[in-house]
XYZ file of C-alpha atoms in Angstrom:
762
model
C 2.499 -6.546 -30.397
C -1.446 -5.817 -31.448
C -0.089 -3.599 -34.142
C 2.558 -6.271 -35.822
C -0.153 -8.559 -35.567
C -2.504 -6.223 -37.068
C -0.715 -5.507 -40.373
C 0.059 -8.411 -40.394
C -3.618 -9.417 -41.544
C -3.518 -5.959 -43.325
C -1.106 -7.580 -45.926
C -2.097 -11.105 -45.257
C -6.293 -10.439 -47.291
C -4.262 -8.010 -49.413
C -2.368 -11.361 -50.970
C -5.485 -13.229 -50.794
C -7.014 -10.063 -52.988
C -4.722 -10.596 -55.767
C -4.910 -14.226 -55.841
C -8.296 -14.275 -55.917
C -8.828 -11.547 -58.164
C -5.764 -13.260 -60.286
C -7.413 -16.836 -60.627
C -10.751 -15.295 -62.025
C -9.220 -12.648 -64.738
C -6.790 -16.662 -65.860
C -10.933 -18.360 -65.055
C -12.343 -16.571 -67.495
C -9.583 -16.213 -69.671
C -9.461 -20.029 -69.920
C -13.447 -19.999 -70.423
C -13.144 -17.092 -73.553
C -10.724 -19.152 -74.935
C -12.164 -22.192 -74.388
C -15.549 -21.189 -76.353
C -13.085 -19.221 -78.889
C -11.430 -22.574 -79.977
C -15.260 -23.834 -80.326
C -16.857 -21.630 -82.254
C -12.282 -21.383 -85.016
C -12.257 -25.305 -85.040
C -15.732 -25.886 -86.609
C -15.267 -22.991 -88.281
C -11.792 -24.360 -89.599
C -14.248 -28.377 -90.271
C -15.925 -26.353 -92.055
C -12.744 -24.788 -93.991
C -10.946 -27.555 -94.196
C -14.577 -29.243 -96.232
C -14.598 -26.427 -98.465
C -11.121 -27.326 -99.279
C -11.548 -30.415 -99.804
C -13.619 -30.120 -102.638
C -11.969 -27.093 -103.998
C -8.571 -28.567 -104.169
C -8.947 -32.461 -104.758
C -10.650 -33.519 -108.097
C -12.745 -35.573 -108.890
C -11.697 -39.716 -108.654
C -12.336 -41.087 -112.222
C -13.123 -44.461 -112.648
C -13.189 -46.033 -116.058
C -15.727 -43.717 -118.182
C -17.710 -42.404 -114.543
C -16.614 -39.789 -111.991
C -16.638 -40.092 -108.289
C -16.120 -38.406 -105.144
C -12.658 -37.724 -103.953
C -12.164 -39.968 -101.018
C -10.042 -36.286 -99.678
C -13.943 -35.192 -98.986
C -14.861 -37.896 -97.492
C -11.617 -37.500 -94.652
C -12.155 -33.469 -93.983
C -16.487 -34.757 -93.558
C -15.701 -37.363 -91.453
C -12.754 -37.160 -89.885
C -12.906 -33.649 -89.514
C -15.623 -34.033 -87.573
C -14.509 -36.425 -85.425
C -11.275 -34.331 -84.827
C -12.604 -31.270 -84.217
C -16.638 -32.401 -82.536
C -14.937 -34.319 -78.661
C -12.918 -30.660 -78.304
C -16.624 -28.960 -79.367
C -18.820 -30.521 -76.564
C -15.420 -30.283 -73.937
C -15.933 -26.146 -75.553
C -19.558 -25.282 -75.019
C -19.373 -27.747 -71.409
C -17.389 -27.391 -69.691
C -15.112 -24.617 -70.127
C -12.196 -23.418 -68.249
C -11.775 -26.664 -66.934
C -7.648 -27.773 -67.346
C -9.278 -31.917 -69.705
C -10.767 -29.269 -71.707
C -7.529 -27.102 -72.428
C -5.693 -29.680 -73.649
C -8.734 -31.485 -75.249
C -8.286 -28.555 -78.136
C -4.531 -28.935 -78.103
C -4.289 -31.679 -79.213
C -7.779 -32.084 -81.150
C -6.824 -28.235 -83.311
C -3.422 -29.291 -84.011
C -4.819 -32.570 -85.097
C -7.156 -30.924 -87.370
C -3.937 -28.318 -88.896
C -2.328 -32.188 -89.141
C -5.675 -32.951 -91.302
C -5.066 -29.800 -93.429
C -1.463 -29.987 -93.688
C -2.435 -34.009 -95.983
C -5.346 -32.474 -97.887
C -3.210 -29.916 -99.100
C -0.602 -32.168 -100.413
C 0.982 -30.673 -98.253
C 1.336 -27.274 -99.273
C 3.706 -24.949 -97.230
C 0.219 -22.855 -96.367
C -1.132 -24.980 -94.664
C 1.530 -25.835 -92.448
C 1.587 -21.829 -91.447
C -2.244 -23.545 -90.135
C 0.089 -24.958 -87.046
C 1.928 -21.917 -86.860
C -1.497 -19.797 -85.796
C -3.311 -23.278 -84.087
C 0.467 -22.031 -81.500
C -0.666 -18.771 -81.830
C -4.050 -19.071 -80.466
C -3.381 -21.483 -78.225
C -1.353 -18.838 -76.286
C -4.526 -16.623 -75.993
C -5.417 -19.499 -72.770
C -1.877 -17.636 -71.357
C -1.017 -20.851 -69.844
C 2.405 -22.824 -70.599
C 1.754 -25.777 -70.451
C -1.395 -26.583 -72.957
C 1.772 -25.988 -75.556
C 2.899 -29.286 -74.862
C 0.580 -31.393 -75.367
C 0.228 -28.995 -79.387
C 3.997 -29.890 -79.961
C 4.402 -33.353 -79.244
C 1.766 -34.406 -81.502
C 2.501 -31.879 -84.303
C 6.610 -33.493 -84.216
C 4.779 -37.246 -83.828
C 2.973 -36.191 -87.020
C 5.382 -34.722 -89.072
C 7.300 -37.649 -87.563
C 5.040 -40.295 -89.087
C 3.696 -39.018 -91.718
C 7.379 -37.952 -93.297
C 8.154 -41.777 -92.962
C 5.080 -42.978 -94.495
C 3.461 -39.924 -97.093
C 6.300 -37.125 -97.515
C 3.992 -35.824 -99.827
C 1.482 -35.365 -97.541
C 3.462 -33.486 -94.935
C 6.867 -31.981 -97.181
C 5.346 -32.181 -100.943
C 7.154 -33.782 -102.279
C 7.596 -37.878 -103.131
C 10.763 -38.686 -101.318
C 12.739 -36.285 -98.166
C 15.120 -37.435 -95.769
C 13.717 -39.117 -92.828
C 15.139 -36.503 -90.519
C 12.967 -33.742 -91.947
C 10.848 -33.673 -89.363
C 13.270 -32.457 -87.140
C 13.695 -29.275 -89.367
C 9.724 -29.139 -88.479
C 9.528 -29.639 -85.001
C 13.183 -26.828 -84.515
C 10.592 -24.075 -86.209
C 7.835 -25.340 -83.524
C 10.494 -25.189 -80.683
C 11.257 -21.830 -81.793
C 7.335 -20.652 -81.882
C 7.334 -22.505 -78.077
C 10.019 -20.313 -76.498
C 8.837 -16.966 -78.414
C 5.422 -17.772 -76.867
C 6.833 -18.753 -73.353
C 7.806 -15.826 -73.637
C 5.266 -13.502 -73.651
C 3.037 -16.645 -72.163
C 4.949 -15.540 -69.171
C 4.673 -11.452 -69.685
C 1.476 -12.337 -70.498
C 0.376 -13.849 -67.162
C 2.604 -11.404 -65.245
C 0.930 -8.457 -66.775
C -2.713 -10.416 -65.794
C -0.872 -10.503 -61.871
C 0.044 -6.877 -61.866
C -3.178 -5.452 -62.804
C -4.456 -7.914 -60.144
C -2.227 -6.008 -57.756
C -3.525 -2.614 -58.988
C -7.204 -3.664 -59.168
C -6.651 -4.999 -54.836
C -4.563 -1.130 -54.497
C -7.226 0.416 -55.803
C -10.014 -1.331 -53.851
C -8.217 -0.962 -50.827
C -7.801 2.853 -51.837
C -11.644 3.190 -52.910
C -12.147 1.345 -49.275
C -10.320 4.029 -47.714
C -10.827 7.547 -49.730
C -15.440 6.028 -49.331
C -14.734 4.941 -45.665
C -12.418 9.194 -45.415
C -15.550 10.662 -47.074
C -17.790 8.963 -44.706
C -15.878 10.259 -41.243
C -15.484 13.366 -42.874
C -18.824 13.510 -43.889
C -19.951 12.203 -40.260
C -17.208 15.502 -39.476
C -18.837 17.857 -40.576
C -22.628 16.525 -40.110
C -21.168 17.359 -35.924
C -19.963 19.463 -36.868
C -22.739 21.391 -38.227
C -24.934 20.416 -35.222
C -22.368 21.842 -32.855
C -21.754 24.655 -34.801
C -25.787 25.565 -34.255
C -26.112 24.301 -31.030
C -22.866 26.625 -30.403
C -24.964 30.280 -32.275
C -27.594 28.900 -29.610
C -25.710 28.379 -26.598
C -24.239 31.563 -27.400
C -26.765 34.128 -26.948
C -27.082 31.832 -23.706
C -23.258 32.336 -22.891
C -23.618 35.676 -23.267
C -26.509 36.114 -21.176
C -24.522 33.696 -18.357
C -21.285 36.466 -18.579
C -23.161 38.940 -17.327
C -24.674 37.170 -14.839
C -21.500 35.698 -13.616
C -19.776 38.825 -14.333
C -22.427 39.760 -11.464
C -21.952 37.263 -9.041
C -18.183 37.118 -8.830
C -18.384 41.156 -8.846
C -20.623 40.265 -4.902
C -17.798 37.543 -4.651
C -14.845 38.849 -5.182
C -16.092 42.638 -2.794
C -17.366 40.173 0.234
C -15.383 37.337 -0.045
C -14.026 37.583 4.093
C -10.232 36.914 2.510
C -8.189 40.047 0.708
C -7.996 39.245 -3.088
C -7.154 41.702 -5.598
C -5.964 41.929 -8.789
C -1.976 43.790 -10.456
C -1.417 44.104 -13.850
C 2.202 40.974 -14.817
C 3.922 43.893 -16.589
C 4.213 46.581 -14.309
C 2.731 45.042 -10.883
C 0.630 47.381 -9.931
C -2.867 47.186 -8.223
C -6.122 47.209 -10.959
C -8.229 45.906 -8.391
C -9.008 45.272 -4.794
C -11.648 43.885 -2.914
C -13.048 45.287 0.740
C -10.977 42.432 2.599
C -8.219 43.374 1.629
C -8.590 47.229 2.692
C -9.594 46.408 6.001
C -6.335 44.427 6.341
C -3.757 46.386 5.556
C -5.557 49.448 6.329
C -4.934 51.742 3.681
C -7.401 52.812 1.259
C -8.767 51.510 -2.246
C -7.270 54.748 -3.319
C -4.488 53.730 -2.071
C -3.732 50.404 -3.156
C -5.035 51.853 -6.605
C -1.985 53.988 -6.474
C 0.346 51.270 -5.336
C 2.307 47.636 -6.931
C 2.596 45.557 -5.074
C 6.064 45.295 -4.544
C 5.123 48.434 -1.747
C 3.242 45.103 0.787
C 6.196 43.479 0.770
C 10.011 43.833 2.891
C 11.937 44.659 0.668
C 14.345 42.481 1.372
C 11.606 40.177 0.035
C 11.456 42.230 -3.710
C 13.910 40.318 -5.849
C 13.091 36.935 -4.232
C 8.507 37.614 -4.892
C 9.929 39.464 -9.499
C 11.687 36.525 -9.503
C 8.675 34.639 -8.725
C 6.413 36.722 -11.504
C 8.819 36.280 -13.466
C 8.128 32.824 -13.535
C 4.226 32.764 -13.333
C 2.718 32.838 -16.231
C -0.310 32.136 -18.326
C -1.338 28.392 -17.857
C 0.294 28.383 -14.216
C -1.709 28.309 -10.832
C 0.764 29.935 -7.842
C 1.194 29.054 -3.668
C 3.216 29.275 -1.248
C 3.003 31.086 2.422
C 5.287 35.022 2.252
C 6.041 38.113 4.381
C 4.198 41.178 3.465
C 3.353 44.595 5.108
C 0.347 46.362 6.631
C 0.350 49.703 6.400
C 2.159 50.171 10.020
C 4.493 48.411 8.879
C 3.351 45.126 10.470
C 4.417 42.559 9.143
C 2.441 39.026 8.059
C 2.451 36.083 7.068
C 0.447 36.102 4.564
C -0.882 32.190 2.405
C -1.122 33.198 -1.342
C -2.473 31.494 -3.870
C -2.535 33.149 -7.897
C -4.517 32.518 -10.874
C -3.776 34.025 -13.978
C -6.869 36.454 -16.025
C -7.176 38.983 -18.086
C -8.583 41.806 -16.722
C -9.344 44.887 -19.832
C -7.601 43.184 -22.546
C -3.679 42.922 -19.789
C -2.002 40.024 -18.629
C -2.892 40.432 -15.516
C -3.363 37.630 -11.668
C -6.047 37.112 -8.916
C -4.485 36.686 -5.894
C -6.122 35.332 -3.010
C -4.604 36.256 0.993
C -4.870 34.633 3.732
C -3.077 35.562 6.510
C -1.601 32.568 8.949
C 0.500 34.105 10.711
C -1.514 33.151 14.412
C -1.501 29.681 13.126
C 2.192 30.032 12.143
C 3.197 31.006 15.253
C 1.284 27.989 16.657
C 2.838 25.964 14.476
C 5.728 26.693 16.615
C 4.664 26.638 19.285
C 3.450 23.280 18.893
C 6.935 22.404 17.144
C 9.012 23.344 19.705
C 6.903 21.423 22.380
C 7.515 18.105 20.957
C 10.921 19.050 20.755
C 10.403 19.691 24.304
C 8.216 16.564 25.126
C 10.746 13.724 23.267
C 13.456 15.422 25.478
C 11.629 14.439 28.265
C 10.434 11.373 27.678
C 14.586 10.573 25.898
C 15.526 11.811 29.534
C 12.388 9.364 31.451
C 14.007 6.822 30.299
C 17.291 7.442 30.446
C 16.143 8.142 34.493
C 14.891 4.818 34.773
C 17.851 3.109 33.072
C 20.269 4.357 35.857
C 17.739 3.246 38.930
C 18.131 0.669 37.199
C 21.751 0.430 37.217
C 21.847 2.117 40.891
C 19.501 0.452 42.290
C 21.553 -2.866 41.499
C 24.773 -0.469 42.653
C 24.226 0.008 45.166
C 23.970 -3.646 46.846
C 27.191 -4.247 46.162
C 28.643 -0.547 47.149
C 27.224 -1.356 50.788
C 27.785 -5.139 50.819
C 31.685 -3.217 50.067
C 31.805 -0.407 52.998
C 30.206 -2.316 55.367
C 32.617 -5.696 55.365
C 35.075 -2.378 54.749
C 33.784 -0.790 58.015
C 34.243 -3.673 59.667
C 37.492 -5.069 58.787
C 38.807 -1.673 60.535
C 37.269 -2.294 63.748
C 39.171 -5.084 63.660
C 42.367 -3.512 63.047
C 44.667 -0.910 64.519
C 45.669 1.975 62.517
C 49.637 0.154 61.991
C 48.374 -3.235 60.342
C 50.051 -2.939 57.586
C 46.385 -3.964 55.985
C 44.032 -0.888 58.014
C 45.908 1.370 55.363
C 43.886 -0.418 52.087
C 40.958 -1.613 53.545
C 40.785 2.194 54.588
C 40.975 2.570 50.520
C 38.788 0.545 49.930
C 36.385 2.378 52.009
C 37.703 6.005 49.910
C 36.693 3.906 46.444
C 33.526 2.861 47.960
C 32.554 6.434 49.486
C 33.407 8.248 45.953
C 31.627 5.439 43.963
C 27.990 5.460 46.519
C 28.849 9.445 45.038
C 28.139 8.042 42.025
C 25.605 6.053 42.467
C 23.920 9.085 45.020
C 24.125 11.249 41.530
C 22.992 8.576 39.725
C 19.391 8.649 41.160
C 19.574 12.309 42.194
C 19.448 12.626 38.151
C 16.048 9.543 37.355
C 15.018 11.851 40.164
C 15.107 7.929 42.880
C 16.392 9.784 45.910
C 15.242 10.406 48.769
C 13.862 14.285 49.868
C 14.078 15.542 53.084
C 12.493 19.131 51.671
C 11.810 22.059 54.014
C 11.156 25.202 53.515
C 13.135 27.564 53.178
C 14.342 31.385 51.935
C 17.141 30.657 48.932
C 18.617 33.115 49.585
C 19.944 32.270 52.571
C 20.889 28.691 50.879
C 23.842 30.848 47.573
C 24.229 32.974 50.944
C 26.157 30.510 53.330
C 28.188 29.730 49.748
C 28.827 32.443 47.961
C 32.207 31.899 50.462
C 32.250 28.432 48.708
C 31.651 28.590 46.325
C 34.797 32.195 45.218
C 36.909 29.596 46.996
C 35.271 26.887 43.904
C 35.522 29.201 40.995
C 39.213 30.487 42.307
C 40.112 34.730 41.880
C 39.865 35.018 38.101
C 37.082 34.314 38.057
C 34.474 37.977 39.520
C 31.453 36.329 41.767
C 27.887 38.528 41.111
C 24.822 38.223 43.323
C 22.148 39.672 42.601
C 19.357 38.161 44.880
C 15.844 40.650 45.412
C 15.140 41.730 49.279
C 11.585 40.127 49.841
C 12.327 36.479 47.551
C 9.147 34.540 47.792
C 9.269 30.973 50.077
C 10.305 27.234 48.074
C 9.593 23.985 49.211
C 13.380 21.800 49.123
C 16.146 19.901 50.145
C 18.612 22.251 51.353
C 21.422 20.025 50.559
C 19.821 19.412 47.605
C 19.715 22.879 46.100
C 22.904 23.865 47.470
C 24.384 20.239 45.073
C 22.661 21.721 42.322
C 23.947 25.893 42.272
C 27.831 24.287 43.518
C 27.082 22.303 40.589
C 26.421 25.221 38.489
C 29.029 26.751 39.962
C 31.578 24.551 38.630
C 30.160 24.382 35.816
C 30.062 28.000 34.559
C 33.961 27.587 36.676
C 35.158 25.702 33.328
C 33.462 27.312 30.787
C 35.599 30.182 31.594
C 39.279 28.926 32.142
C 40.865 32.045 31.409
C 38.936 34.232 33.670
C 35.403 35.783 33.262
C 32.385 36.459 35.218
C 29.852 34.605 37.015
C 26.305 36.721 37.846
C 23.372 34.459 40.721
C 19.884 35.245 40.361
C 17.952 35.533 42.554
C 14.064 37.034 41.593
C 10.078 36.101 42.521
C 7.802 35.458 38.872
C 4.608 34.520 37.405
C 4.532 32.925 34.660
C 1.462 33.301 32.595
C 0.300 31.446 29.689
C 2.453 31.957 26.721
C 5.495 30.847 29.358
C 3.971 27.674 29.802
C 2.320 26.821 26.430
C 6.207 26.824 25.599
C 7.615 25.624 27.638
C 6.208 22.074 27.789
C 5.484 20.717 32.426
C 5.858 24.393 33.085
C 2.129 24.899 34.254
C 1.424 28.811 34.272
C 1.811 30.214 38.793
C 4.265 31.722 41.254
C 7.915 30.664 41.755
C 10.899 31.637 42.369
C 13.823 32.236 40.397
C 18.052 30.694 40.613
C 19.704 31.960 37.622
C 23.164 31.487 37.657
C 25.030 33.198 33.700
C 28.523 32.594 32.562
C 30.679 34.681 30.354
C 32.104 31.845 28.390
C 32.545 29.678 25.916
C 28.463 29.649 25.547
C 27.132 25.957 23.888
C 25.640 25.243 20.018
C 22.735 23.673 20.386
C 23.397 19.927 19.156
C 25.401 20.019 22.335
C 22.417 22.437 24.264
C 20.294 19.573 23.172
C 21.674 16.511 25.131
C 24.129 19.150 27.896
C 21.882 17.268 30.401
C 22.263 13.524 29.240
C 24.357 11.496 32.486
C 27.918 10.990 31.184
C 27.464 12.927 28.493
C 31.048 15.666 28.607
C 32.894 18.437 26.941
C 34.929 17.660 28.955
C 38.563 16.535 28.475
C 38.805 12.645 29.133
C 39.757 12.166 33.080
C 37.807 15.865 33.371
C 34.549 14.864 34.606
C 32.152 12.496 35.361
C 28.798 14.083 32.581
C 26.754 13.788 36.023
C 27.319 17.234 37.332
C 24.375 18.079 35.263
C 22.391 15.533 34.932
C 22.303 15.463 38.929
C 20.609 18.934 38.571
C 18.208 18.435 36.017
C 17.366 15.243 39.117
C 16.967 16.430 41.671
C 15.022 20.536 40.071
C 13.293 17.335 38.625
C 12.841 15.703 41.503
C 11.738 18.663 43.768
C 8.672 19.826 41.420
C 10.572 22.031 39.965
C 12.054 23.273 36.144
C 15.518 24.231 34.231
C 16.221 26.066 31.073
C 19.431 27.180 29.408
C 20.004 29.439 27.392
C 23.157 29.634 25.234
C 24.814 30.471 22.072
C 28.805 30.287 20.919
C 31.282 32.992 22.820
C 28.841 34.857 24.564
C 27.965 32.607 27.906
C 25.389 30.084 29.050
C 22.860 31.113 31.570
C 20.809 28.305 33.175
C 17.495 29.508 34.987
C 15.642 26.929 37.618
C 12.240 27.792 38.438
C 10.682 26.367 41.812
C 7.913 27.186 42.439
C 6.467 29.400 46.012
C 4.788 28.541 48.146
C 3.858 30.060 50.952
C 5.191 29.768 54.705
C 7.617 30.549 57.887
C 10.739 29.652 56.873
C 12.286 26.416 59.129
C 15.931 26.605 60.019
C 18.300 23.797 58.371
C 20.143 21.460 60.469
C 22.902 20.485 61.648
C 24.484 17.523 61.373
C 25.763 15.989 63.772
C 29.523 13.754 64.906
C 28.323 11.008 66.818
C 29.524 8.021 65.573
C 29.786 5.516 68.558
C 28.353 2.285 67.043
C 24.665 1.468 68.842
C 23.419 -1.728 70.443
C 21.074 -3.808 71.616
C 19.692 -7.293 72.987
C 15.744 -7.044 71.055
C 14.780 -9.311 67.678
C 16.009 -7.797 64.713
C 14.040 -9.936 61.130
C 16.328 -9.145 58.565
C 14.653 -9.621 55.278
C 17.138 -9.114 51.567
C 17.421 -10.230 48.485
C 20.714 -9.580 48.102
C 22.439 -12.576 49.784
C 26.430 -10.188 50.510
C 23.569 -7.121 51.685
C 22.055 -9.977 54.144
C 24.821 -11.710 55.669
C 27.052 -7.856 56.249
C 23.653 -6.667 57.413
C 22.720 -9.936 59.722
C 26.912 -9.348 60.893
C 26.494 -5.654 61.940
C 23.357 -6.197 64.278
C 24.891 -9.216 65.682
C 28.198 -7.219 66.349
C 26.008 -4.625 67.721
C 24.130 -7.636 70.360
C 21.009 -8.438 68.521
C 19.028 -11.788 67.523
C 19.106 -11.797 63.739
C 16.584 -13.389 62.269
C 17.328 -13.893 58.628
C 14.900 -14.519 55.439
C 15.751 -13.981 51.615
C 12.941 -13.173 50.484
C 8.906 -11.939 51.940
C 6.993 -16.062 51.484
C 10.235 -17.435 53.660
C 10.217 -13.912 56.378
C 5.487 -14.240 56.377
C 6.691 -18.442 57.688
C 9.452 -16.811 59.924
C 7.574 -15.025 61.447
C 4.512 -18.215 62.247
C 6.908 -20.637 63.231
C 8.610 -18.235 65.820
C 7.889 -17.839 68.674
C 9.021 -15.324 70.246
C 9.268 -10.769 69.888
C 9.813 -9.557 67.119
C 10.673 -6.545 68.391
C 12.041 -4.818 64.652
C 11.528 -6.542 60.740
C 14.027 -4.892 58.410
C 12.849 -5.658 55.167
C 14.460 -4.390 50.867
C 12.249 -2.175 49.214
C 12.248 -3.478 46.358
C 11.829 -7.294 46.167
C 10.784 -10.548 43.621
C 7.475 -12.404 44.193
C 6.660 -9.567 47.644
C 7.731 -5.852 47.708
C 8.472 -4.605 51.652
C 5.916 -2.651 51.380
C 3.116 -6.141 50.656
C 5.261 -8.444 53.442
C 4.955 -4.815 56.176
C 1.137 -5.181 55.378
C 1.082 -8.805 56.151
C 3.709 -9.924 58.515
C 1.814 -6.586 60.701
C -1.115 -8.552 61.060
C -0.137 -11.766 62.029
C 1.623 -9.963 65.110
C 0.758 -5.672 65.506
C 3.965 -4.111 67.483
C 5.533 -5.723 64.952
C 8.469 -1.919 64.162
C 9.525 -2.120 60.363
C 13.191 -0.321 59.343
C 12.785 -0.113 54.944
C 15.570 0.388 53.289
C 17.020 -0.293 49.303
C 19.264 2.069 46.407
C 16.229 2.509 45.295
C 12.719 4.316 45.718
C 9.472 3.130 44.304
C 6.518 5.246 44.732
C 5.810 1.431 47.688
C 6.946 4.206 50.373
C 7.996 7.346 48.412
C 5.706 9.728 46.534
C 7.773 11.776 44.657
C 10.599 11.246 46.512
C 9.247 12.208 49.856
C 8.946 8.862 52.794
C 5.486 8.072 53.780
C 4.109 9.703 57.056
C 5.522 7.330 59.558
C 7.739 5.693 57.183
C 11.575 4.232 59.132
C 13.889 4.064 56.028
C 17.317 3.142 55.252
C 19.490 4.228 52.085
C 21.960 1.854 50.738
C 24.524 1.607 50.684
C 24.727 2.615 55.057
C 27.378 2.214 56.878
C 27.690 0.118 60.173
C 26.956 3.348 61.946
C 23.619 4.802 60.144
C 22.119 1.532 60.705
C 23.109 0.181 64.241
C 21.352 4.432 65.487
C 18.684 4.291 62.524
C 17.908 0.591 64.770
C 18.689 1.909 68.111
C 15.765 5.271 67.092
C 12.903 3.433 65.675
C 13.312 0.042 68.274
C 13.589 3.660 71.111
C 9.886 5.052 69.644
C 7.404 4.347 72.469
C 4.608 1.278 70.276
C 1.443 3.016 69.812
C -1.765 1.205 72.347
């Protein structure tokens, strides 16, 4: 837009200048022609007087003669005609009124001359000459009044004095048209000449403007070039003086470069870009790569690269130009064969007249290892956070589900107590009970994954658990799979829930069996291991120390990296629909984590899988495992029980069980109502059965407040979900009585009776 505007302004300025020059030229012509006619009309006047004397004879009157009237006409009439145009030409040259007055006066003077000569043909040429002189104005408009004057003169004097116009005594009244025609004929050519002359004047103005513009451009260019030459001359003078300084600086720079090159702590070298030979190396390169300077100078850069990296290195050298800078990470090989990772920065230069490259090498082997370790840690942390989030979700679902299962199991048990085996409803109620038990098993698995189940840890020998389960495991995996044991004799002790560890081992063996549908080998190993800082750095949340390892390996189909990343997620399974819940390995993960251990999987497709569990090693003597009791009697009592439960179906079912056992029951749907009942009830309350997780006030908070009102009150907690109120890392606080949901009638009755039978501390 700016360029177009500038061009338009230049065109406008050029047009204005052309018009200005044209006007100046025309004005000059007008003025010079006016002055010419002032002289010409003066000469004509005098010539008219001379002609009148010469042509006109004396007038004789009687015996005496006198001057002819024509002489007086030439003097006075010619003066009258010429005086005013001459005055205007002298005082107002260049004006249009002056030109038109001169044109009329000139033609009237011609008419006077024709009259004085009696119409001689010679004086008629004065008319044509006058028109020609008027064309000097280069203004066709001055010909119009001149032509009109000629036509009017010939017309009028032809009528009255034909002798003075045509030289005859009588003439046709249309004779004037002939003379007017000749005048128009001349006007036509004069108009053409004027048009061409005006066109030439404009061409002259345009050429003059073009010359001026060219001259200005040339002057500007000359001035610019003069300034440039002056600047160049100044620069040359400065360069001459600077060159000496530069030569001195170059010598100093070369010395400093040599010092920096030799003393640089990073390996540096210069190599030839054509034959790749080393041209110079510094001491740091000699130290890092273990080659001497002489050995380096007899080698090429291919000799410090692994053979498999040489082709790509050659491609990079071909792409490296004299104007480029190259940077990247490469593998280098030292003299002893060690492969190191180096960060290379290359700069082109000329060395002894040959194209070369200066290389700076930074050993980043340790940094790369640290970055890889950090990346592994970040991946493990993201996985741990994801598992933690899924665990919280699963635990919350299990909590609500356990409340429902408690009601289902309790009501089905009470129905079965009132029905005989022969009753048609007995079979259906029994099916409901079994289904509830299966659902409770799934809930326990969810709680195990979310690490919200109640553990009963004890110091134990892991080998004892494996040996006790070996016969069951062999039946579980089938005859086409070989079960191999590799148990360390002097195995350290661990503190864990033996029942949960049995569940872990069984789940891993079942998973291995399903990975070997055509048979294979299943190996169970135990060993003492010491995990150092390096292992702990590569495996997030594993502190260094002494551990007992349990490994379960198979020769099955193995897993890819995508499957391994999700293997411990609940409900994730690679089995067919209906052949797995996807909770087996999730349960294993939760139990191991809740037991303070860690689990890692190592697998490749078609190469098998190994699960390794690390449990902290503890000091102490292994405790004997408790055998499960088979007592199923519904114990009873007559004491008063305060029942606090926010879920109505659970509260009603528990109240009915307690009442059936003979207890007097006070029920409350939350902690505030329980406090009110405890304050209003005048009798003794022997035990409070309360849910742990409730709105407005938790079971622990309720117990802390109500024991201030009734110090001898015993408290039994129940919940399908544990929190830090009474459980820490899956272990109950010391002296805390707890009943997990879902529970059976017998379990509730037995737990209440056991707690009531405990003597009250005084």
